[in-house]
PDB file of C-alpha atoms and ligand atoms in Angstrom:
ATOM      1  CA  UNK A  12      -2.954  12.119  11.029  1.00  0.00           C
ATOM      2  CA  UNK A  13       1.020  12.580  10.256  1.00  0.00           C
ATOM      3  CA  UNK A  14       1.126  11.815   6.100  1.00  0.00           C
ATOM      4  CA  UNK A  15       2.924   8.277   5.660  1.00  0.00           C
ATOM      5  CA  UNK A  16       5.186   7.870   2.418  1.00  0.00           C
ATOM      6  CA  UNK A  17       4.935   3.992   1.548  1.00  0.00           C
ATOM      7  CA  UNK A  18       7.069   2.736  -1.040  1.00  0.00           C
ATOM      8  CA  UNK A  19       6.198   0.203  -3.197  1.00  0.00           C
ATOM      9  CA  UNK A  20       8.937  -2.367  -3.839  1.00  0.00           C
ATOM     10  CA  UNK A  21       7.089  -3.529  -6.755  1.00  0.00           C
ATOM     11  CA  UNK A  22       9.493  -0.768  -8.495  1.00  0.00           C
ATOM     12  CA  UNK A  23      12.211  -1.524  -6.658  1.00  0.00           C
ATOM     13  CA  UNK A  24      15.777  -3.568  -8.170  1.00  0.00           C
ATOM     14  CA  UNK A  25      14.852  -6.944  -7.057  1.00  0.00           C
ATOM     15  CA  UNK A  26      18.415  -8.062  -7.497  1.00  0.00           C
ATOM     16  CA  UNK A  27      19.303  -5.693  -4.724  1.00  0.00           C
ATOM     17  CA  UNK A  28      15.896  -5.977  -2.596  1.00  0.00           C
ATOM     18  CA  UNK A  29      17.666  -6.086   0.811  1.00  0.00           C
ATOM     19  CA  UNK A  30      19.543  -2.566   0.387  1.00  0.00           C
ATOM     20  CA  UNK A  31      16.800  -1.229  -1.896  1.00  0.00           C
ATOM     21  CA  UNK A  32      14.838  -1.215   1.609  1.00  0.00           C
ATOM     22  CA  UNK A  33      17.264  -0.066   3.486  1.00  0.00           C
ATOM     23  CA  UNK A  34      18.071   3.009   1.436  1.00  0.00           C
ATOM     24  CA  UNK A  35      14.594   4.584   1.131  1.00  0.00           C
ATOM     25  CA  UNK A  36      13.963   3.731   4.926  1.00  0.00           C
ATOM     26  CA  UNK A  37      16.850   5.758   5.369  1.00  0.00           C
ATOM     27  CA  UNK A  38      15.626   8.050   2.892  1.00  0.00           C
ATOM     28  CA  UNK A  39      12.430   8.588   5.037  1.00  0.00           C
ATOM     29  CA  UNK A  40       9.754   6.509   3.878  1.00  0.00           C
ATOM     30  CA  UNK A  41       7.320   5.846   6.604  1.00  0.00           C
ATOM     31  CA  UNK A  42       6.588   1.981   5.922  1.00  0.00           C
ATOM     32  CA  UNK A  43       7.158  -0.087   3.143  1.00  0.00           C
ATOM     33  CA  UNK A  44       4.148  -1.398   0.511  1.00  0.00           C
ATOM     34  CA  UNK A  45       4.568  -5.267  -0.545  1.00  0.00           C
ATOM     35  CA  UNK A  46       2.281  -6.138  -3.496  1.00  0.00           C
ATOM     36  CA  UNK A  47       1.704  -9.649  -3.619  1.00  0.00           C
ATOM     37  CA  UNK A  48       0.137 -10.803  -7.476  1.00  0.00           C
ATOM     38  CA  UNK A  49      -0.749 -14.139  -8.196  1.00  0.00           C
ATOM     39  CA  UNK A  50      -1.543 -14.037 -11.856  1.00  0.00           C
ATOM     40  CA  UNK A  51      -4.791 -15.121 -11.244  1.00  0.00           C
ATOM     41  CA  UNK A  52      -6.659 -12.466  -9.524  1.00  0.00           C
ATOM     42  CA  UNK A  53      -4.456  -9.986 -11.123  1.00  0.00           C
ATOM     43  CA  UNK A  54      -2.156 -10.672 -14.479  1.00  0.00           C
ATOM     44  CA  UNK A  55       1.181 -10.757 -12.769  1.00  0.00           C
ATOM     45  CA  UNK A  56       3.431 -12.616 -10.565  1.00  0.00           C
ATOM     46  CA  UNK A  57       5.516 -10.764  -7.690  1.00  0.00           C
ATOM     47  CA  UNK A  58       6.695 -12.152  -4.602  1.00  0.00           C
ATOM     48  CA  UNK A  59       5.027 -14.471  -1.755  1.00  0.00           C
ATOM     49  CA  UNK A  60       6.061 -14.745   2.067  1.00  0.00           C
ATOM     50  CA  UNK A  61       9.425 -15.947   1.729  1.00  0.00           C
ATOM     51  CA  UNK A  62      10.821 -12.736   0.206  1.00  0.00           C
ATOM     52  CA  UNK A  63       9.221 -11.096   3.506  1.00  0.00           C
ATOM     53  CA  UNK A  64      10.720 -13.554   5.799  1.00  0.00           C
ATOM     54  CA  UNK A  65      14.004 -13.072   4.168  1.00  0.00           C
ATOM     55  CA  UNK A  66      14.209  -9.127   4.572  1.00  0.00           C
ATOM     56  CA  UNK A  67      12.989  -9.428   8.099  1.00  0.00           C
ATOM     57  CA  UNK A  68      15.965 -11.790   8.189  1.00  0.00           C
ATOM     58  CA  UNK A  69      17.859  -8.953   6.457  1.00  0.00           C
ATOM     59  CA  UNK A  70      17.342  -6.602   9.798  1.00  0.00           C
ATOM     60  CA  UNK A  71      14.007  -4.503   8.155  1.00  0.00           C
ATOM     61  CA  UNK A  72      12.754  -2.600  10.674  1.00  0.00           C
ATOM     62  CA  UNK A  73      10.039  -1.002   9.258  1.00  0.00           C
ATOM     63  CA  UNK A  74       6.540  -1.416   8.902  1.00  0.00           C
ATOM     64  CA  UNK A  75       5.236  -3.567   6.299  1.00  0.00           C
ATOM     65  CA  UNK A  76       2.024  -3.010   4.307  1.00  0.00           C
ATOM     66  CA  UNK A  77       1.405  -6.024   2.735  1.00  0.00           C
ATOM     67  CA  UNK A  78      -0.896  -6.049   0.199  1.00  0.00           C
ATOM     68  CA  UNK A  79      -2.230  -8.761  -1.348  1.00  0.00           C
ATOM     69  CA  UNK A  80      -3.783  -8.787  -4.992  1.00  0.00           C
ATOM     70  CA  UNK A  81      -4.383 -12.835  -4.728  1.00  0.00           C
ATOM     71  CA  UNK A  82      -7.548 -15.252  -4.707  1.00  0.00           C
ATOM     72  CA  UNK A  83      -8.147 -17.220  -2.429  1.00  0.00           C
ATOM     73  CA  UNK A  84      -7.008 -14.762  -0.145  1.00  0.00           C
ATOM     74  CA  UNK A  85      -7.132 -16.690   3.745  1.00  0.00           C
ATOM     75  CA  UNK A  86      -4.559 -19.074   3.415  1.00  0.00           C
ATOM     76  CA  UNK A  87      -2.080 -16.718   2.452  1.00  0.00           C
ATOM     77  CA  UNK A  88      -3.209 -14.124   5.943  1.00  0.00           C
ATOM     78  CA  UNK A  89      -1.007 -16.323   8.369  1.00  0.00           C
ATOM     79  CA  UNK A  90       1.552 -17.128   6.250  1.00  0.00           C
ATOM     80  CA  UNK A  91       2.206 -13.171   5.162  1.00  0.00           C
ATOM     81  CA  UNK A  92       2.054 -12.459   9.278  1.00  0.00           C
ATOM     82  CA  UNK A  93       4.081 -14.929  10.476  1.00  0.00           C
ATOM     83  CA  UNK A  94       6.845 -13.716   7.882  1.00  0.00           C
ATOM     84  CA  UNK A  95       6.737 -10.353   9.154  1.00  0.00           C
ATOM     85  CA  UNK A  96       3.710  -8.763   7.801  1.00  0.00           C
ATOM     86  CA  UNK A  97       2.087  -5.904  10.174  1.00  0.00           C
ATOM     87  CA  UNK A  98      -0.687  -4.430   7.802  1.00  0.00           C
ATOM     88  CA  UNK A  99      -2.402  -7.081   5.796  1.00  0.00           C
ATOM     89  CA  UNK A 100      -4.901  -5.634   2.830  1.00  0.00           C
ATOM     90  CA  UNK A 101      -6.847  -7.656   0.819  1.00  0.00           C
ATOM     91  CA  UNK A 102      -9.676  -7.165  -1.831  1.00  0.00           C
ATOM     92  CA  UNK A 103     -13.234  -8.023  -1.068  1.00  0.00           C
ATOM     93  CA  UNK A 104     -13.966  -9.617  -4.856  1.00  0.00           C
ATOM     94  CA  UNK A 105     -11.149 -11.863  -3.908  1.00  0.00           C
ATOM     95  CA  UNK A 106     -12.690 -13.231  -0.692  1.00  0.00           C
ATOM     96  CA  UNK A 107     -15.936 -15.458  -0.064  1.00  0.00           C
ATOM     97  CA  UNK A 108     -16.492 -13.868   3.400  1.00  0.00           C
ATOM     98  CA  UNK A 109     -14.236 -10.179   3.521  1.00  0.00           C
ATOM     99  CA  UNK A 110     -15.484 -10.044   6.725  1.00  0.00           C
ATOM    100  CA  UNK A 111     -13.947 -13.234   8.343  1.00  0.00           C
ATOM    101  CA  UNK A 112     -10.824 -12.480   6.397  1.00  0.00           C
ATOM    102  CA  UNK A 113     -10.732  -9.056   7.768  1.00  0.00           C
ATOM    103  CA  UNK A 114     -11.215 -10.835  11.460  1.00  0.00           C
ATOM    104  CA  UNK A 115      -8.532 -13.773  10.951  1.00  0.00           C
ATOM    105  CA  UNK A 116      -5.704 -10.916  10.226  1.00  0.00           C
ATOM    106  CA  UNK A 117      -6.838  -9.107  13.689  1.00  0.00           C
ATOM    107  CA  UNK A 118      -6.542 -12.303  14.893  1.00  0.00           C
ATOM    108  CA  UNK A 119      -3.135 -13.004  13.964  1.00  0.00           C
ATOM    109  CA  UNK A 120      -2.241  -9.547  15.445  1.00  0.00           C
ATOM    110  CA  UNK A 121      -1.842  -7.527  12.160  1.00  0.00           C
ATOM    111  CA  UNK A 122      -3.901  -4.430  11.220  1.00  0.00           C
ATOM    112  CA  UNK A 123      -6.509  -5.707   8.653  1.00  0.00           C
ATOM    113  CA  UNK A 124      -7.047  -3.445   5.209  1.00  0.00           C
ATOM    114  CA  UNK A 125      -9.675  -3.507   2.732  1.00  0.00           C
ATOM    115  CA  UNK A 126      -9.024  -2.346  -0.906  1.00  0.00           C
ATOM    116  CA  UNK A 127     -11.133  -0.643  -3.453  1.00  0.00           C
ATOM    117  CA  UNK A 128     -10.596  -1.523  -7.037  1.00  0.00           C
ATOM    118  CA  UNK A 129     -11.799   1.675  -9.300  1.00  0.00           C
ATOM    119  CA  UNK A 130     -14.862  -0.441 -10.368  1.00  0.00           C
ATOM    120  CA  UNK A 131     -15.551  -1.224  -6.444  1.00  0.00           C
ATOM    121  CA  UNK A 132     -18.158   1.239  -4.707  1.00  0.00           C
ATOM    122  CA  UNK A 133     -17.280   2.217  -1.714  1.00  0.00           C
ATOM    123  CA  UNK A 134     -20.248   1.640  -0.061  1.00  0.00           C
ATOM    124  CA  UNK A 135     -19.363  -1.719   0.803  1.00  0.00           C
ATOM    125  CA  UNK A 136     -17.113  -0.461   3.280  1.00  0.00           C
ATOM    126  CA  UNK A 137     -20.187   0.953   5.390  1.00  0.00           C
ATOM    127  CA  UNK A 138     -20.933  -2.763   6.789  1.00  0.00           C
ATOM    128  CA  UNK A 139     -17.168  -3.670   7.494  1.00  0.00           C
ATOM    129  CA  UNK A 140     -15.913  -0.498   8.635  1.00  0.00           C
ATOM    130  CA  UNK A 141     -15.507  -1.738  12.456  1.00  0.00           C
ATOM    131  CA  UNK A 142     -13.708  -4.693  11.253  1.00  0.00           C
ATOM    132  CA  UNK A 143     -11.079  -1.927   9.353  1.00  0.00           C
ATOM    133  CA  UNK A 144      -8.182  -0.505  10.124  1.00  0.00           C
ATOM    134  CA  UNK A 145      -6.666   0.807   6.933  1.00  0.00           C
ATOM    135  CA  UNK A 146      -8.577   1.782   3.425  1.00  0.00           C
ATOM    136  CA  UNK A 147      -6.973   1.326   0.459  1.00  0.00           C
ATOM    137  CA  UNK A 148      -8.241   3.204  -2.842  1.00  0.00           C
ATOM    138  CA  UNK A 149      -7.187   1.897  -5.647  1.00  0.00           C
ATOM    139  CA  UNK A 150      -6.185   4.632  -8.654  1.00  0.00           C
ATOM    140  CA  UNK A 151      -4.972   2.305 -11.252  1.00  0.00           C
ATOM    141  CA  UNK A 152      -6.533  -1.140 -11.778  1.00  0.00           C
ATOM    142  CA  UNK A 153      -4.037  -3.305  -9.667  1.00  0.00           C
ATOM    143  CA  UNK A 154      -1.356  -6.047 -11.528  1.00  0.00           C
ATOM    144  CA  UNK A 155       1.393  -3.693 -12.225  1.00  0.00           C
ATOM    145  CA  UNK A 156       3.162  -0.459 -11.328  1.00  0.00           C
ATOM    146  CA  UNK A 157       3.693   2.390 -13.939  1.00  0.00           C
ATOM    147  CA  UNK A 158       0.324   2.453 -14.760  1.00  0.00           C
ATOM    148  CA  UNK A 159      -1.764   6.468 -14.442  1.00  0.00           C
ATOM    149  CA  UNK A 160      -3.434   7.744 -12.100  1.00  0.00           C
ATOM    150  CA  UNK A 161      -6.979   7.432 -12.521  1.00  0.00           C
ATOM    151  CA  UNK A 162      -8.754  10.313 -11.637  1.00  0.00           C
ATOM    152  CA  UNK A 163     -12.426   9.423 -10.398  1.00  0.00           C
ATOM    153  CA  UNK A 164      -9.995   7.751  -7.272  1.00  0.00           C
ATOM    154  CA  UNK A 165     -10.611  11.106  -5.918  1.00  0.00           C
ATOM    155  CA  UNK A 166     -14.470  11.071  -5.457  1.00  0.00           C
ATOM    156  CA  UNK A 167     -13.865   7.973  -3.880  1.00  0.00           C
ATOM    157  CA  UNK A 168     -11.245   9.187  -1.301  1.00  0.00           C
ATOM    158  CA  UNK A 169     -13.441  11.259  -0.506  1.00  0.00           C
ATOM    159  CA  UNK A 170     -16.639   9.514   0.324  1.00  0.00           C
ATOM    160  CA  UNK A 171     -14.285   6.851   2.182  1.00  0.00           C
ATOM    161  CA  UNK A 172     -12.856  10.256   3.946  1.00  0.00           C
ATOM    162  CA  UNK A 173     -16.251  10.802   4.933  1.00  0.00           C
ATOM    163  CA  UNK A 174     -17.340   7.378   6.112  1.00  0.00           C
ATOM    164  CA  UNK A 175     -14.116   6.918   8.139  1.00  0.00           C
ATOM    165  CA  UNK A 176     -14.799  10.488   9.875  1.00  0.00           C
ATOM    166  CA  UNK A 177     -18.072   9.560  10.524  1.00  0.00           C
ATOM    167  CA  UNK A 178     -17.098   6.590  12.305  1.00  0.00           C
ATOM    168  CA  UNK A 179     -15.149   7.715  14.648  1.00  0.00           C
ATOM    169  CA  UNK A 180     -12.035   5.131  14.213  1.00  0.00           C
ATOM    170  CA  UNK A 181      -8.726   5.932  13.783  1.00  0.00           C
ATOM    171  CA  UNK A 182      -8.298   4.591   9.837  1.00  0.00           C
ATOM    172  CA  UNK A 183      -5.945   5.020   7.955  1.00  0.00           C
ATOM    173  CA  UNK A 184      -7.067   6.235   4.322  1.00  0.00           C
ATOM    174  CA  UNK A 185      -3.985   4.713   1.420  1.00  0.00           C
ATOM    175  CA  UNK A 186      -4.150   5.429  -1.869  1.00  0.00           C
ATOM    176  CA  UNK A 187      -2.309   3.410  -4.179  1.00  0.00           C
ATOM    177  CA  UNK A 188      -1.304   3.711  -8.456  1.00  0.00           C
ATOM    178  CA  UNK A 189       0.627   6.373 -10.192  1.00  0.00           C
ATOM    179  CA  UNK A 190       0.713   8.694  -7.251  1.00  0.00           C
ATOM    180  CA  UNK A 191       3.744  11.498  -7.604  1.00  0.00           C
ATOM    181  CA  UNK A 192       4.730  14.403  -6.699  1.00  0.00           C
ATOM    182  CA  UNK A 193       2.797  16.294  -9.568  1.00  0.00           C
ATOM    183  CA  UNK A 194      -0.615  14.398  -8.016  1.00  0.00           C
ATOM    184  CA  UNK A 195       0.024  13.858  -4.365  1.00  0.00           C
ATOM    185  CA  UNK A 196      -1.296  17.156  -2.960  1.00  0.00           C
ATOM    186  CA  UNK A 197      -4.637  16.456  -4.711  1.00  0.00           C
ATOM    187  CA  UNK A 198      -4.667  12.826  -3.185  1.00  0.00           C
ATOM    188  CA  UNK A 199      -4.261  14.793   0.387  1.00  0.00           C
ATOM    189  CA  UNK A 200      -6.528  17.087  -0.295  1.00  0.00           C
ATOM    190  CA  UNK A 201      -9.380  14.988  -1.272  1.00  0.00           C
ATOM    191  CA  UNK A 202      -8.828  12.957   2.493  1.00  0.00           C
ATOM    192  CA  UNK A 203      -5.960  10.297   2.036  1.00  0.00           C
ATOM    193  CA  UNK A 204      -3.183  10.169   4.508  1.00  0.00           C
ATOM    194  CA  UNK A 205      -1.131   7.309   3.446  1.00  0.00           C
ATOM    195  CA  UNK A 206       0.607   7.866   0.015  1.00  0.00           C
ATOM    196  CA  UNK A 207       1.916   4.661  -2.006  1.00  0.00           C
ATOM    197  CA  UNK A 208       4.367   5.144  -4.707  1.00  0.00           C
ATOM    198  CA  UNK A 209       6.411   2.784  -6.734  1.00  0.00           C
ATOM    199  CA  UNK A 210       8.332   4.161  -9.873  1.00  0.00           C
ATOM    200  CA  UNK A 211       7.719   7.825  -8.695  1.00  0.00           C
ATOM    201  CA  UNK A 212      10.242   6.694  -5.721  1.00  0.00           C
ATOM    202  CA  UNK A 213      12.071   3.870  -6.704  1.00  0.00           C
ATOM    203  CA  UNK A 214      12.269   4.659 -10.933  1.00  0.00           C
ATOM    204  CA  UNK A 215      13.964   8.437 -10.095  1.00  0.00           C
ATOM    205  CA  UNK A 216      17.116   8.723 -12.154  1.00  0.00           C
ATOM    206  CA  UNK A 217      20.802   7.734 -10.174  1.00  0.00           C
ATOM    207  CA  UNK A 218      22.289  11.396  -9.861  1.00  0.00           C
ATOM    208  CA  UNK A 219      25.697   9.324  -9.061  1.00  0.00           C
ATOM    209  CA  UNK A 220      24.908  10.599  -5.345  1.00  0.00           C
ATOM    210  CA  UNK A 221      23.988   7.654  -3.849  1.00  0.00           C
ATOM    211  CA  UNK A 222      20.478   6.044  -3.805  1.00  0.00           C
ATOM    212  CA  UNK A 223      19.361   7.131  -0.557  1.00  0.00           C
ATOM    213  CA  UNK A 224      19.839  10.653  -1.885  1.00  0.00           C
ATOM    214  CA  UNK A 225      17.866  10.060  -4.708  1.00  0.00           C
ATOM    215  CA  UNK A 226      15.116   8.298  -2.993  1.00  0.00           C
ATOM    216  CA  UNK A 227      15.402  11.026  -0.114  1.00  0.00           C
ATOM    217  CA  UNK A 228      14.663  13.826  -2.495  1.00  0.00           C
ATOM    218  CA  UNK A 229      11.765  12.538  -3.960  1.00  0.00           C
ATOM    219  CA  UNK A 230      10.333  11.393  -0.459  1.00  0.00           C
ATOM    220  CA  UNK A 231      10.798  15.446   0.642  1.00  0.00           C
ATOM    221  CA  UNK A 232       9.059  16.716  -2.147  1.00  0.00           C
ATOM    222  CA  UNK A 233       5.970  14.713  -1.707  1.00  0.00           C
ATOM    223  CA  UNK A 234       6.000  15.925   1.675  1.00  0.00           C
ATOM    224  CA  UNK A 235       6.816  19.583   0.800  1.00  0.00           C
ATOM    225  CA  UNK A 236       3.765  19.307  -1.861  1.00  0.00           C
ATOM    226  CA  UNK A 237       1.268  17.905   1.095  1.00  0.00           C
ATOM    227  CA  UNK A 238       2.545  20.444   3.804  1.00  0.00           C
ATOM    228  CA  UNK A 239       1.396  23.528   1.183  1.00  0.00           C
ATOM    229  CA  UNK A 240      -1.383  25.243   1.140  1.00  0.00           C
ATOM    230  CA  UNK A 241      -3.855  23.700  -0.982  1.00  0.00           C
ATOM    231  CA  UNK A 242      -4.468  26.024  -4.528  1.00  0.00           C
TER     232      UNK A 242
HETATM  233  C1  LIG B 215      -0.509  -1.962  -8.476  1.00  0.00           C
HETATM  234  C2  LIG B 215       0.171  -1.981  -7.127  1.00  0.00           C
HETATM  235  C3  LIG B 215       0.822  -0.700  -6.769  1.00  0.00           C
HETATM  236  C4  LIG B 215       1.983  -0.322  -7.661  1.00  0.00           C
HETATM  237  C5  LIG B 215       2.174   1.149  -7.585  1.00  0.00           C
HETATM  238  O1  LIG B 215      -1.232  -3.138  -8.645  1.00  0.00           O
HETATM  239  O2  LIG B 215      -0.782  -2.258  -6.115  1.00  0.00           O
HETATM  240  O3  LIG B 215       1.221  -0.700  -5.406  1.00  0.00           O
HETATM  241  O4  LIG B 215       3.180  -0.952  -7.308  1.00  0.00           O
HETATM  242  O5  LIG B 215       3.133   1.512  -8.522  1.00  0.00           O
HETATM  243  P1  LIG B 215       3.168   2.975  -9.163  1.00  0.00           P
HETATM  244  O6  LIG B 215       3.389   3.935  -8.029  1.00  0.00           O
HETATM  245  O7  LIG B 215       4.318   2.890 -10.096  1.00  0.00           O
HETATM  246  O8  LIG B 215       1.850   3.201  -9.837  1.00  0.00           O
HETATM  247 ZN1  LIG B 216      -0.194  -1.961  -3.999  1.00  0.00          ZN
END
């Protein structure tokens, strides 16, 4: 599968969300990563379903990866896809039943992820994997952006790597949580195919060129790093 660059606009200006999305989808990011926080299955607050609606509204495009870090997580499946959502994630400690949430987002006509906390084995994929369309490792512990890559995240892209090739099914394999350009190729090598980065993308320094500049250079290098030869 083709590498996908999400940004996360967890990092992005908030004051300025509207163009903040349109400059790194002009930059060449491949979908965009929404983290929804609730402060109460994570310690922090982001954004709910009307900031969605309202860059829809904007004229975004692009694919949306919502992800949502909230408990309970159901309620909150229609609303996110009705505003716009196409990929809806959630985290199995956060729902009663993960497979009846993962069926009511392919339902609703989105693609349905699962997420992997570092402290979640990945084993419990094995019984939902039919009900999955996207994986999503976890390599920091999720409520906020900045945070460093956890290394063990590797072992477990790789068993999911090996579960989702087993199966058969075209799933996408995400990592998300201090991935850069220093890190990515390792991320690629170990299996994942969809690379989420917030402050690596978003926090790059304003070279007075223009933002999509900025954001375009940083996109190109991740890419550049995952096209070479691994060693
Ligand atoms: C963490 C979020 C991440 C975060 C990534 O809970 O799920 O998506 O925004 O940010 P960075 O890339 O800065 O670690
Ligand atoms: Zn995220």
């Amino acid at each position: 599968m083709e590498p996908w660059i999400a940004p996360s606009i967890l990092a992005a200006d908030f004051a300025r969300l509207g163009q903040e999305v349109d400059d790194v989808v002009a930059a060449g990011a491949d979908l965009i990563h929404f983290d929804v926080m609730d402060n109460h299955y994570v310690p922090n607050l982001s954004v709910g379903p009307l900031v969605l609606e309202s860059l829809r509204r904007h004229g975004v495009e692009a694919t949306v990866d919502v992800h949502l870090m909230v408990k309970p997580v159901d309620r909150l499946i229609g609303d996110f896809i009705d505003a716009g959502a196409d990929i809806v994630s959630f985290h199995p400690e956060a729902s009663e039943h993960p497979h009846r949430s993962l069926g009511l987002i392919r339902e609703k006509g989105a693609k349905a992820g699962l997420v992997f906390n570092p402290g979640t084995p990945i084993a419990l994929l094995e019984p939902l994997i039919d009900a999955v369309d996207l994986v999503l490792v976890m390599s920091v512990n999720p409520g906020f952006g900045g945070q460093a890559f956890i290394p063990s995240a590797l072992d477990k892209v790789r068993s999911a790597r090996a579960l989702i090739d087993a199966s058969g099914s075209a799933i996408r394999l995400e990592i998300d949580g201090g991935i850069k350009v220093d890190n990515i190729a390792e991320a690629g090598a170990a299996g994942a195919d969809t690379f989420v980065a917030g402050s690596a993308i978003f926090g790059v320094p304003d070279s007075g060129r223009g933002r999509v500049d900025d954001y375009r250079q940083v996109i190109r290098c991740m890419r550049d790093e995952l096209a070479a030869p691994a060693g």
